[in-house]
mmCIF file of C-alpha atoms in Angstrom:
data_model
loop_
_atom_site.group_PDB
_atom_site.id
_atom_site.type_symbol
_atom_site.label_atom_id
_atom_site.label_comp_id
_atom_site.label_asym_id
_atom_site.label_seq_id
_atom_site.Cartn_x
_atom_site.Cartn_y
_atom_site.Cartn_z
ATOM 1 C CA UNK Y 1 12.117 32.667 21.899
ATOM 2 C CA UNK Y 2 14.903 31.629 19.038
ATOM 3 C CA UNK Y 3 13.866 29.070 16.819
ATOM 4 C CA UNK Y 4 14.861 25.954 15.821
ATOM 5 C CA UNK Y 5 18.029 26.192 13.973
ATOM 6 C CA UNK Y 6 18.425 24.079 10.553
ATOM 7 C CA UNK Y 7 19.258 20.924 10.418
ATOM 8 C CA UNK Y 8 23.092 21.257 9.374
ATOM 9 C CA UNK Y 9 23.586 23.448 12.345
ATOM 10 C CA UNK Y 10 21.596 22.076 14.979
ATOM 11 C CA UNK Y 11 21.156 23.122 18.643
ATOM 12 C CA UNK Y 12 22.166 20.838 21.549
ATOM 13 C CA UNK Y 13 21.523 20.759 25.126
ATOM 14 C CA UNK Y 14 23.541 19.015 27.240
ATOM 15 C CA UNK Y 15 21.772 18.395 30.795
ATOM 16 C CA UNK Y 16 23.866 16.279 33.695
ATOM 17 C CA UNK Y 17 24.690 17.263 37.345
ATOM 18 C CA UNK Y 18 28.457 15.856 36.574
ATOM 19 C CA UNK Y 19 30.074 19.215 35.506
ATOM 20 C CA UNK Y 20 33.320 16.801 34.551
ATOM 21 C CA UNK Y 21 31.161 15.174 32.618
ATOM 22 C CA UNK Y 22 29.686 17.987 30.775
ATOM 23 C CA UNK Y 23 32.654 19.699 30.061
ATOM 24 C CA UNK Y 24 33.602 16.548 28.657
ATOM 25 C CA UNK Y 25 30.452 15.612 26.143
ATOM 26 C CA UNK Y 26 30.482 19.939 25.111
ATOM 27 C CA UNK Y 27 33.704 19.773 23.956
ATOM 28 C CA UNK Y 28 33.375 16.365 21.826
ATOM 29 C CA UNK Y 29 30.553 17.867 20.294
ATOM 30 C CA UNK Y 30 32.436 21.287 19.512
ATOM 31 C CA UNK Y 31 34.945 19.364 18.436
ATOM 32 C CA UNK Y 32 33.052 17.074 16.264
ATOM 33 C CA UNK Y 33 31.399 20.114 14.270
ATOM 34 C CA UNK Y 34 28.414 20.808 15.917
ATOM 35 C CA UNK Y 35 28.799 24.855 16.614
ATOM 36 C CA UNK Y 36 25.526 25.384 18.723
ATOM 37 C CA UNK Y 37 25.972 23.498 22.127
ATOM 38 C CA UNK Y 38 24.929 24.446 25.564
ATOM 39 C CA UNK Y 39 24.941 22.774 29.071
ATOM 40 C CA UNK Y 40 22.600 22.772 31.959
ATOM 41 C CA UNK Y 41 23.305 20.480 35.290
ATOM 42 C CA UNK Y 42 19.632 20.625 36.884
ATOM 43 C CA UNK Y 43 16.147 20.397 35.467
ATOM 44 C CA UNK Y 44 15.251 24.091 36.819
ATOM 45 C CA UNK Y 45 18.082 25.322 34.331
ATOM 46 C CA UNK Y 46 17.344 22.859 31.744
ATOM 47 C CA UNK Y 47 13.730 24.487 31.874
ATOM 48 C CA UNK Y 48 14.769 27.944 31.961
ATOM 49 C CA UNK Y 49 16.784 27.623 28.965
ATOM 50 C CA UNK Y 50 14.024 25.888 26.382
ATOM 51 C CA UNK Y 51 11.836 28.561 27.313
ATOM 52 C CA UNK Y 52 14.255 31.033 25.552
ATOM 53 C CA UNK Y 53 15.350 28.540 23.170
ATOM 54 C CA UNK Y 54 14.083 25.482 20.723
ATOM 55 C CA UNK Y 55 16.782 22.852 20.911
ATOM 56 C CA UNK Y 56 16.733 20.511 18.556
ATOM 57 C CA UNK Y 57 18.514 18.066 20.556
ATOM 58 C CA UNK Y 58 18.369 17.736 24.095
ATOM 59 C CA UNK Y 59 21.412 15.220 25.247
ATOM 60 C CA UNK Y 60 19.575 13.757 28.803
ATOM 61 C CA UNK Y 61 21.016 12.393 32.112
ATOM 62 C CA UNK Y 62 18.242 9.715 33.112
ATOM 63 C CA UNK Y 63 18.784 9.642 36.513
ATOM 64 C CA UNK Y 64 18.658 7.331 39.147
ATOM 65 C CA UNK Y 65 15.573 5.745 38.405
ATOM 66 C CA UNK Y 66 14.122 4.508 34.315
ATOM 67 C CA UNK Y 67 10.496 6.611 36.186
ATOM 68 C CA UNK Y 68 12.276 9.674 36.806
ATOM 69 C CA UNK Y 69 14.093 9.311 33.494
ATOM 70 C CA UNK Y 70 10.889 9.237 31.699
ATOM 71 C CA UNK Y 71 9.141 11.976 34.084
ATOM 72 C CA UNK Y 72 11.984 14.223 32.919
ATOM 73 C CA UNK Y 73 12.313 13.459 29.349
ATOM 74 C CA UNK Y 74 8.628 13.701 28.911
ATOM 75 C CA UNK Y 75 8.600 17.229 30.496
ATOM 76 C CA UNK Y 76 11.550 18.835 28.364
ATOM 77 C CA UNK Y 77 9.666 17.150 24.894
ATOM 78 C CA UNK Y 78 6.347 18.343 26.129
ATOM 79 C CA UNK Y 79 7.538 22.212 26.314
ATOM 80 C CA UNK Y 80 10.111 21.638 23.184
ATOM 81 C CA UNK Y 81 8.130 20.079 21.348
ATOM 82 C CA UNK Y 82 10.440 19.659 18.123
ATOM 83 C CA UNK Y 83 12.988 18.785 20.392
ATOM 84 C CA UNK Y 84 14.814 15.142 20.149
ATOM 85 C CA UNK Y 85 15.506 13.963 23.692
ATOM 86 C CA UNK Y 86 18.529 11.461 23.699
ATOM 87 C CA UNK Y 87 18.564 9.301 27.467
ATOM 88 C CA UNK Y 88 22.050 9.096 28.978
ATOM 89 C CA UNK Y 89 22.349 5.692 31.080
ATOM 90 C CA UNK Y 90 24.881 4.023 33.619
ATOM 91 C CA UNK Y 91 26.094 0.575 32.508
ATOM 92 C CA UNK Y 92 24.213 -1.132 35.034
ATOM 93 C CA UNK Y 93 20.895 0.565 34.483
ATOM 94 C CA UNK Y 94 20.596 -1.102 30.796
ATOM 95 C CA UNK Y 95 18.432 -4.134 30.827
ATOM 96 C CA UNK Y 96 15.783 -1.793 33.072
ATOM 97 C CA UNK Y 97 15.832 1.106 30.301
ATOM 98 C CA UNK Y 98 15.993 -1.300 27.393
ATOM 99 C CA UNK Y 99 12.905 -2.904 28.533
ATOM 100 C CA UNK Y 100 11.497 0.173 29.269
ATOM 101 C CA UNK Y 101 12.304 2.179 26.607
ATOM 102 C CA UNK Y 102 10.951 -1.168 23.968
ATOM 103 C CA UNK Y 103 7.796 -0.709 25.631
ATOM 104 C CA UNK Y 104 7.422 3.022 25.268
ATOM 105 C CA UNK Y 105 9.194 3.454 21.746
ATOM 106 C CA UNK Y 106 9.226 7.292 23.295
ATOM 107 C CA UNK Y 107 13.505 8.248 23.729
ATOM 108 C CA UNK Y 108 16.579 6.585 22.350
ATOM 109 C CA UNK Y 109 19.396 5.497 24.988
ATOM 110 C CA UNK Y 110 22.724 5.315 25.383
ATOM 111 C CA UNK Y 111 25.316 4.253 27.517
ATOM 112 C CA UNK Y 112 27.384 7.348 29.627
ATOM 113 C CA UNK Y 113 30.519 5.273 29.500
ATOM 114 C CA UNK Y 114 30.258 4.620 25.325
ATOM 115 C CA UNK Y 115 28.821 8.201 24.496
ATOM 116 C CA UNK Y 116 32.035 8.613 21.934
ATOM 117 C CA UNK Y 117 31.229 5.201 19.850
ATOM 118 C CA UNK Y 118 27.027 6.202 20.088
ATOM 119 C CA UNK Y 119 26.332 9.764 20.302
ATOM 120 C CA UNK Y 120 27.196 11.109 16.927
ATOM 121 C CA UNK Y 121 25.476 8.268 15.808
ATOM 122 C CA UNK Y 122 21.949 9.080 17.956
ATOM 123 C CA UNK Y 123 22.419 12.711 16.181
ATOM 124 C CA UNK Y 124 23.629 11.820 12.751
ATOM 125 C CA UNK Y 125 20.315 9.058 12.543
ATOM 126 C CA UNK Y 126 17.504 11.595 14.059
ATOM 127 C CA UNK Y 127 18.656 14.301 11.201
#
């Protein structure tokens, strides 16, 4: 398995089924600096790739559901451990997660629609 990489080069996961969408977060983040970003649409992929590699960041879809959200976030920071998962939410899902995500303390969230404004914000504060 390859490590965790150091902090000023971090490694990033991208994981949503929107492969528009993923092609668009990869290249912000290659474009904002970070050199060590890869991209998974499913869980089954997502899983196959932190068993060969410790992410440091793992950028999450949350699904349709805050449940399945935290199912799925819980799974990828049990087996990378080290790993910081960030939640991506719809607009409309925010008062659920925000409640949800109080209560547990466990992920931080943000919005799909303002990823550009929050993102390298998420990444910049968790380093």
């Amino acid at each position: 398995m390859i490590t965790m990489h150091t902090w000023q080069h971090p490694r990033i996961l991208i994981v949503d089924p929107d492969m528009d969408f993923r092609a668009e977060l990869y290249n912000f983040l290659l474009s904002a600096g970070y050199e060590y970003v890869e991209a998974a649409e499913s869980l089954h992929q997502t899983l196959s790739k932190i068993s060969q590699v410790a992410f440091d960041f793992v950028v999450l879809d949350a699904g349709a559901t805050v449940q399945q959200g935290l199912e799925r976030a819980t799974r990828i920071a049990d087996l990378n451990a080290s790993a910081k998962v960030i939640l991506m939410i719809r607009d409309e899902d925010y008062h659920a997660w925000h409640t949800a995500c109080v209560q547990s303390g466990a992920f931080p969230v943000m919005l799909k629609t303002t990823f550009a404004h929050n993102l390298l914000y998420l990444l910049e504060e968790e380093l």
